[in-house]
Amino acid sequence: MKKKLLALLLSAAMATSLLAGCGNNGTQESSAPPADSGAPTESTPASGNENVLRLGVLGNQTGWFAVYDYNNALEIQCLADMYNEQGGIDIGGTKYTIEVVVEDGQSDMEGIRAAAQLLVDAGVDYVLETNDFWVEGALDIFENAGIMNIMSQNNVSYSTIGPDWEYSYNFSNGAAAQYAACFEMLKQNYPEVKSIVHCENDDGSADAKKDLIRSLCEEYGYEFIENSVIYDAEATDFSAVALQLIATGADAFIGNGAVANTGSILKELRNNGSDMVVCSAIGANASMLRDAAGEDVSTNAFTLGSDLANPENNTAVFNDLYNRFKEEYGEEAAASWCGVSVNGMYVLLQLMQGAGSIDVEDVRAYYDTITEVESLFGTAQICGTETYGNNHIVAHPNSTTRLVDGEVVFGGWFDCYVP
């Protein structure tokens, strides 16, 4: 697998045409939210519903990565509650109550594998997963069981999406599309940036993402600084990381490490007099960067998160779900809203309704007949065949948020597609 990953990455570096494209076509209309995908199917509440749709969730509820993953399970449960309070979800004329089964990977590779086996033992047919670098070592468990698994915040999908994994999917863009969105964001909002360096925590995919960023720099005309700055994911002192970044001379750094870590680096950069642009390629509102860095130093930074403060910049179904989440779990949890894993669930439910079945093979067969599917972020494209060898990528429009003098500012929508 490692040799195959290396070969694919070398190929990707040589042929940037195989990488995802994101763009806003240079038009003002691109700043508007995508066409509304509609709310969950309205239905009359049903009592004593014997039909249950069980969805597994594999994430890190404890350990260092829980700061990112914990909300994912809450968001998924919130969407399940939204459907269940309407009497369940209508699939093929049958109403199903959604039951969410969560297993904790404990921010540990062995824990992830153990949790995956527990979900198999629980008899679920679908699993909504955490980042691809966590679940890579457990994909064989789902493959052997015929469980359709949907990854959320994919880093580099070459080893987790492709012909080797028949049942693995990514319904939230993946790194290729997300990093391309960052480059579009830089081009539109930060014309002063001429050189870029890669910086993030060491999650095992750093080399792959470095090759991806290098290729995008070539495509977009930026100077790529070879000296990546990679740090321990459990680090608490980021002063040395900031000094290393400043020493590279880059105008901006890009990476998709934990938001709290990126915010801490932002703080140290500003404390050392650097105005380097911080590009956080992760689905979180920029307010999370500000919380970690402090309002007084929060500027020249952005994320790929939704604009939580301005509903007009989101779809109606997104707003309905987010408002419910805020009411149910409180303002603090809502401030850490992610959206990528619950989007995977929403897309999966749309596929089930389209297939008229909850059977995995029926859903997969239906998936192969369509080119678009609705997401929480608007109409998404089914794609990825040229890049990954199968079409198991769903690329949805990407919203962005910026930090400007301590304020969170909407950065616009960017359409995404993976060839």
Coordinates of C-alpha atoms in Angstrom, one line a residue:
M1 CA 0.0 0.0 0.0
K2 CA 2.8 2.4 0.9
K3 CA 4.5 1.8 -2.5
K4 CA 1.3 2.4 -4.3
L5 CA 0.6 5.6 -2.3
L6 CA 4.1 6.9 -3.2
A7 CA 3.6 6.1 -6.9
L8 CA 0.2 7.8 -7.0
L9 CA 1.7 10.9 -5.3
L10 CA 4.6 11.1 -7.7
S11 CA 2.1 10.8 -10.5
A12 CA -0.1 13.6 -9.0
A13 CA 2.9 15.9 -8.6
M14 CA 3.8 15.4 -12.3
A15 CA 0.3 15.9 -13.5
T16 CA -1.6 18.7 -11.7
S17 CA -4.5 18.3 -14.1
L18 CA -5.5 15.3 -12.0
L19 CA -5.9 17.4 -8.9
A20 CA -9.2 18.9 -7.9
G21 CA -10.4 22.2 -9.1
C22 CA -12.2 24.8 -7.1
G23 CA -13.3 28.2 -8.4
N24 CA -15.7 31.1 -8.1
N25 CA -15.4 32.0 -11.7
G26 CA -14.6 35.6 -10.7
T27 CA -18.2 36.5 -10.4
Q28 CA -20.1 38.3 -7.7
E29 CA -22.8 35.6 -7.7
S30 CA -20.3 33.1 -6.3
S31 CA -20.5 34.8 -2.9
A32 CA -24.2 33.7 -2.6
P33 CA -25.0 30.4 -0.9
P34 CA -25.6 27.4 -3.3
A35 CA -29.1 26.5 -4.3
D36 CA -31.1 25.3 -1.3
S37 CA -31.0 21.6 -0.9
G38 CA -34.2 21.5 1.2
A39 CA -35.0 20.4 4.7
P40 CA -35.4 16.8 5.9
T41 CA -38.6 15.2 4.5
E42 CA -41.6 16.3 6.4
S43 CA -43.7 13.5 7.8
T44 CA -46.4 12.9 10.4
P45 CA -44.9 11.8 13.7
A46 CA -45.2 8.1 14.2
S47 CA -45.3 6.4 17.5
G48 CA -43.8 2.9 18.2
N49 CA -41.9 2.8 14.9
E50 CA -40.4 -0.6 14.6
N51 CA -38.2 0.2 11.6
V52 CA -34.8 1.3 12.7
L53 CA -31.9 2.6 10.6
R54 CA -28.7 2.2 12.6
L55 CA -25.7 4.4 11.6
G56 CA -22.3 3.8 13.1
V57 CA -20.0 6.7 14.0
L58 CA -16.3 6.1 14.4
G59 CA -14.5 9.1 15.9
N60 CA -12.3 10.1 18.7
Q61 CA -14.4 11.1 21.7
T62 CA -11.4 11.1 24.0
G63 CA -7.7 11.8 23.6
W64 CA -6.0 14.7 21.9
F65 CA -8.1 14.6 18.7
A66 CA -11.4 14.8 20.6
V67 CA -11.2 18.6 20.4
Y68 CA -12.0 18.2 16.8
D69 CA -14.0 14.9 16.7
Y70 CA -16.3 15.3 19.8
N71 CA -18.6 17.7 18.0
N72 CA -18.9 15.4 15.0
A73 CA -20.9 12.8 17.0
L74 CA -23.1 15.5 18.5
E75 CA -23.9 17.0 15.1
I76 CA -24.8 13.6 13.7
Q77 CA -27.1 12.9 16.6
C78 CA -28.7 16.3 16.1
L79 CA -29.6 15.5 12.5
A80 CA -30.9 12.1 13.6
D81 CA -33.1 13.9 16.2
M82 CA -34.4 16.3 13.5
Y83 CA -35.6 13.4 11.3
N84 CA -36.9 11.4 14.2
E85 CA -39.0 14.2 15.6
Q86 CA -40.7 14.3 12.2
G87 CA -41.7 10.7 12.6
G88 CA -38.6 9.3 11.0
I89 CA -37.2 9.4 7.5
D90 CA -39.2 8.0 4.6
I91 CA -37.2 5.7 2.5
G92 CA -39.0 3.8 -0.2
G93 CA -42.3 4.3 1.5
T94 CA -41.1 3.0 4.9
K95 CA -40.5 5.3 7.8
Y96 CA -37.3 4.6 9.7
T97 CA -36.2 5.9 13.1
I98 CA -32.5 6.7 13.0
E99 CA -30.3 5.3 15.7
V100 CA -26.7 6.5 16.1
V101 CA -24.1 4.1 17.4
V102 CA -20.9 5.8 18.5
E103 CA -17.6 4.1 19.2
D104 CA -14.6 5.9 20.5
G105 CA -11.2 5.5 18.7
Q106 CA -9.5 7.3 21.7
S107 CA -7.2 9.2 19.4
D108 CA -5.1 6.1 19.0
M109 CA -4.6 3.8 16.0
E110 CA -5.1 0.7 18.0
G111 CA -8.2 2.2 19.6
I112 CA -9.6 3.1 16.1
R113 CA -9.2 -0.5 15.0
A114 CA -10.9 -1.8 18.1
A115 CA -13.7 0.6 17.7
A116 CA -14.2 -0.4 14.1
Q117 CA -14.6 -4.0 15.1
L118 CA -17.1 -3.0 17.8
L119 CA -19.2 -1.4 15.1
V120 CA -19.1 -4.5 13.0
D121 CA -20.1 -6.5 16.0
A122 CA -23.0 -4.1 16.5
G123 CA -24.4 -5.0 13.1
V124 CA -24.3 -1.6 11.5
D125 CA -24.3 -1.4 7.7
Y126 CA -23.0 2.2 7.4
V127 CA -20.2 4.0 9.3
L128 CA -19.6 7.7 9.4
E129 CA -15.9 8.1 10.1
T130 CA -13.3 10.6 11.2
N131 CA -10.3 11.8 9.3
D132 CA -8.8 9.4 6.8
F133 CA -5.4 9.1 8.5
W134 CA -7.1 7.7 11.5
V135 CA -9.2 5.0 9.8
E136 CA -6.7 3.9 7.1
G137 CA -5.6 1.0 9.3
A138 CA -9.2 -0.2 9.9
L139 CA -10.6 0.0 6.4
D140 CA -10.0 -3.8 5.8
I141 CA -12.4 -4.5 8.7
F142 CA -15.2 -2.6 7.0
E143 CA -14.3 -4.0 3.6
N144 CA -14.5 -7.6 4.8
A145 CA -17.9 -6.9 6.4
G146 CA -19.4 -5.1 3.4
I147 CA -20.0 -1.9 5.5
M148 CA -20.2 1.3 3.5
N149 CA -17.9 3.7 5.3
I150 CA -17.9 7.5 4.7
M151 CA -14.9 9.6 5.7
S152 CA -15.2 13.2 6.6
Q153 CA -12.2 15.5 6.7
N154 CA -10.0 13.6 4.3
N155 CA -6.3 14.6 4.2
V156 CA -5.0 12.9 1.2
S157 CA -7.3 10.1 -0.1
Y158 CA -4.9 8.2 -2.4
S159 CA -4.6 5.4 0.1
T160 CA -8.1 5.4 1.4
I161 CA -10.2 6.1 -1.7
G162 CA -9.7 4.0 -4.8
P163 CA -10.0 0.6 -6.4
D164 CA -8.5 -1.2 -3.4
W165 CA -11.4 -0.1 -1.2
E166 CA -14.8 -1.0 -2.7
Y167 CA -16.8 0.3 0.3
S168 CA -14.9 3.5 1.2
Y169 CA -16.3 6.9 0.3
N170 CA -15.6 10.6 1.0
F171 CA -18.7 12.8 1.0
S172 CA -16.9 16.1 2.1
N173 CA -14.6 17.1 -0.7
G174 CA -11.3 15.6 0.4
A175 CA -7.9 17.4 0.6
A176 CA -7.5 17.9 -3.2
A177 CA -10.6 19.9 -3.4
Q178 CA -10.1 21.7 -0.1
Y179 CA -6.6 22.8 -0.8
A180 CA -7.6 24.0 -4.2
A181 CA -10.3 26.1 -2.5
C182 CA -7.6 27.6 -0.3
F183 CA -5.6 28.6 -3.3
E184 CA -8.6 30.2 -4.9
M185 CA -9.2 32.1 -1.6
L186 CA -5.6 33.3 -1.6
K187 CA -5.8 34.5 -5.2
Q188 CA -9.0 36.5 -4.5
N189 CA -8.4 37.9 -1.1
Y190 CA -4.6 38.0 -0.5
P191 CA -2.9 39.3 -3.7
E192 CA 0.2 40.2 -1.6
V193 CA 1.1 36.5 -1.1
K194 CA 3.7 35.2 -3.5
S195 CA 5.3 32.3 -1.6
I196 CA 3.8 29.5 0.4
V197 CA 5.1 26.9 2.9
H198 CA 3.4 23.8 4.3
C199 CA 2.9 23.6 8.1
E200 CA 0.8 21.2 10.2
N201 CA 0.9 18.5 12.8
D202 CA 2.5 15.1 12.0
D203 CA -0.4 12.9 11.3
G204 CA 1.3 10.5 8.9
S205 CA 0.1 12.3 5.7
A206 CA 2.5 15.3 5.7
D207 CA 4.6 14.1 2.8
A208 CA 1.5 13.5 0.7
K209 CA 0.0 16.9 1.4
K210 CA 3.4 18.6 0.7
D211 CA 3.3 17.1 -2.8
L212 CA -0.2 18.2 -3.2
I213 CA 0.6 21.8 -2.1
R214 CA 3.7 21.9 -4.3
S215 CA 1.6 20.9 -7.4
L216 CA -1.0 23.5 -6.6
C217 CA 1.7 26.2 -6.2
E218 CA 2.9 25.3 -9.7
E219 CA -0.7 25.5 -11.0
Y220 CA -1.5 28.8 -9.4
G221 CA 1.9 30.5 -9.9
Y222 CA 3.2 30.6 -6.3
E223 CA 6.7 30.0 -5.1
F224 CA 6.7 26.8 -3.0
I225 CA 9.0 26.8 0.0
E226 CA 10.4 23.3 0.4
N227 CA 11.2 23.5 4.1
S228 CA 7.9 22.2 5.6
V229 CA 7.3 22.9 9.3
I230 CA 5.9 19.7 10.9
Y231 CA 5.2 19.6 14.6
D232 CA 4.0 17.1 17.2
A233 CA 0.2 16.9 17.3
E234 CA 0.3 16.9 21.1
A235 CA 2.5 20.0 21.4
T236 CA 1.5 22.8 23.7
D237 CA 4.3 25.3 23.0
F238 CA 4.3 26.7 19.5
S239 CA 6.9 29.5 19.8
A240 CA 9.5 27.4 18.1
V241 CA 7.1 26.5 15.3
A242 CA 6.4 30.2 14.6
L243 CA 10.1 31.0 14.5
Q244 CA 10.7 28.2 12.0
L245 CA 7.9 29.5 9.8
I246 CA 9.3 33.1 9.9
A247 CA 12.7 31.7 9.0
T248 CA 11.3 30.2 5.8
G249 CA 10.6 33.7 4.5
A250 CA 7.2 32.6 3.2
D251 CA 4.3 35.0 2.8
A252 CA 1.7 32.3 3.9
F253 CA 1.5 28.9 5.4
I254 CA -1.1 26.3 4.7
G255 CA -2.1 23.1 6.5
N256 CA -5.1 21.3 8.0
G257 CA -3.9 20.4 11.5
A258 CA -6.1 20.9 14.6
V259 CA -7.7 24.3 14.6
A260 CA -6.5 25.1 18.2
N261 CA -2.9 24.3 17.2
T262 CA -3.2 26.5 14.1
G263 CA -4.6 29.3 16.2
S264 CA -1.8 29.0 18.7
I265 CA 0.7 29.3 15.8
L266 CA -1.1 32.4 14.6
K267 CA -0.7 33.9 18.1
E268 CA 3.0 33.2 18.2
L269 CA 3.5 34.6 14.6
R270 CA 1.9 37.9 15.5
N271 CA 3.7 38.1 18.9
N272 CA 6.9 37.8 16.9
G273 CA 6.0 40.6 14.5
S274 CA 5.0 38.4 11.5
D275 CA 2.0 39.2 9.3
M276 CA 2.2 35.8 7.5
V277 CA -1.1 34.7 6.1
V278 CA -2.5 31.7 7.9
C279 CA -4.5 29.2 5.7
S280 CA -6.3 26.6 7.7
A281 CA -7.6 24.0 5.3
I282 CA -10.3 22.6 7.6
G283 CA -14.0 22.8 7.9
A284 CA -14.3 25.1 10.9
N285 CA -15.4 28.7 11.4
A286 CA -12.6 31.2 11.7
S287 CA -13.8 32.1 15.2
M288 CA -12.1 28.9 16.4
L289 CA -8.8 30.3 15.2
R290 CA -9.6 33.6 17.0
D291 CA -10.4 31.7 20.2
A292 CA -7.0 30.1 20.3
A293 CA -5.0 33.1 19.1
G294 CA -6.8 36.0 20.9
E295 CA -8.8 38.7 19.2
D296 CA -6.0 41.3 19.3
V297 CA -3.8 39.3 17.0
S298 CA -6.4 37.6 14.8
T299 CA -6.0 38.9 11.3
N300 CA -4.7 37.7 7.9
A301 CA -6.1 34.2 8.5
F302 CA -8.9 32.0 7.1
T303 CA -10.6 28.6 7.3
L304 CA -12.9 26.6 5.1
G305 CA -15.8 26.8 7.6
S306 CA -19.3 28.0 7.3
D307 CA -20.4 31.6 8.2
L308 CA -22.2 30.8 11.4
A309 CA -23.2 34.4 12.2
N310 CA -24.9 35.2 8.9
P311 CA -27.6 32.8 7.9
E312 CA -27.9 34.4 4.5
N313 CA -24.6 32.9 3.5
N314 CA -25.8 29.3 4.1
T315 CA -28.5 27.0 2.8
A316 CA -31.8 26.8 4.6
V317 CA -31.3 23.2 5.6
F318 CA -27.9 24.0 7.1
N319 CA -29.4 26.9 9.1
D320 CA -32.2 24.7 10.4
L321 CA -29.7 22.1 11.6
Y322 CA -27.3 24.6 13.1
N323 CA -30.0 26.5 14.9
R324 CA -31.3 23.3 16.4
F325 CA -27.8 22.2 17.4
K326 CA -27.2 25.6 19.1
E327 CA -30.5 25.3 21.0
E328 CA -29.8 21.7 22.1
Y329 CA -26.1 21.8 22.9
G330 CA -25.5 25.4 23.7
E331 CA -23.5 28.4 22.4
E332 CA -20.1 27.0 23.3
A333 CA -20.6 23.7 21.4
A334 CA -22.1 25.6 18.5
A335 CA -19.0 27.8 18.3
S336 CA -17.0 24.6 17.5
W337 CA -19.4 23.5 14.8
C338 CA -17.6 21.4 12.1
G339 CA -20.2 20.2 9.6
V340 CA -18.2 17.7 7.5
S341 CA -19.2 14.4 9.2
V342 CA -22.8 15.4 9.6
N343 CA -22.8 16.4 5.9
G344 CA -21.7 12.8 5.1
M345 CA -24.7 11.6 7.0
Y346 CA -27.0 14.0 5.2
V347 CA -25.7 13.0 1.8
L348 CA -26.0 9.3 2.7
L349 CA -29.7 9.8 3.6
Q350 CA -30.3 11.5 0.3
L351 CA -28.8 8.5 -1.5
M352 CA -31.0 6.1 0.5
Q353 CA -34.1 8.1 -0.4
G354 CA -33.0 8.2 -4.1
A355 CA -32.4 4.4 -4.0
G356 CA -35.6 3.8 -2.1
S357 CA -33.7 1.4 0.1
I358 CA -31.4 1.1 3.1
D359 CA -29.6 -1.9 1.6
V360 CA -25.9 -1.1 1.1
E361 CA -25.8 -2.7 -2.4
D362 CA -28.9 -0.9 -3.5
V363 CA -27.5 2.4 -2.3
R364 CA -24.1 1.8 -4.0
A365 CA -25.8 0.8 -7.2
Y366 CA -28.0 4.0 -7.2
Y367 CA -24.9 6.1 -6.4
D368 CA -23.3 4.8 -9.6
T369 CA -26.2 6.0 -11.7
I370 CA -26.1 9.7 -10.7
T371 CA -23.7 12.6 -11.1
E372 CA -25.1 15.0 -8.5
V373 CA -26.5 14.7 -4.9
E374 CA -27.7 17.3 -2.4
S375 CA -25.6 18.2 0.5
L376 CA -25.9 20.6 3.5
F377 CA -23.9 23.0 1.4
G378 CA -25.8 22.8 -1.8
T379 CA -25.7 20.6 -4.9
A380 CA -22.6 18.4 -4.8
Q381 CA -20.8 16.6 -7.7
I382 CA -20.0 12.9 -7.7
C383 CA -16.5 12.6 -9.1
G384 CA -12.9 11.4 -8.6
T385 CA -12.6 8.7 -11.3
E386 CA -9.6 10.3 -13.1
T387 CA -7.7 11.1 -9.9
Y388 CA -8.5 8.1 -7.7
G389 CA -9.6 5.3 -10.0
N390 CA -13.2 5.4 -8.9
N391 CA -16.0 8.0 -8.4
H392 CA -16.2 7.7 -4.6
I393 CA -15.7 11.4 -3.9
V394 CA -18.6 13.8 -3.4
A395 CA -17.4 17.4 -3.8
H396 CA -19.7 20.1 -2.5
P397 CA -19.4 23.9 -2.6
N398 CA -17.0 25.2 0.0
S399 CA -17.7 28.2 2.2
T400 CA -14.8 30.2 3.7
T401 CA -14.4 32.5 6.7
R402 CA -11.7 35.1 7.3
L403 CA -10.2 36.9 10.3
V404 CA -9.8 40.6 9.7
D405 CA -8.7 42.7 12.6
G406 CA -10.3 40.4 15.1
E407 CA -13.6 40.1 13.2
V408 CA -14.9 37.0 11.4
V409 CA -15.7 37.9 7.8
F410 CA -17.4 35.7 5.1
G411 CA -14.9 34.9 2.4
G412 CA -17.3 33.6 -0.3
W413 CA -18.3 30.2 -1.8
F414 CA -16.0 28.2 -4.0
D415 CA -17.3 25.4 -6.2
C416 CA -15.3 22.2 -5.9
Y417 CA -14.7 19.2 -8.2
V418 CA -12.3 16.3 -8.3
P419 CA -11.5 15.1 -11.9

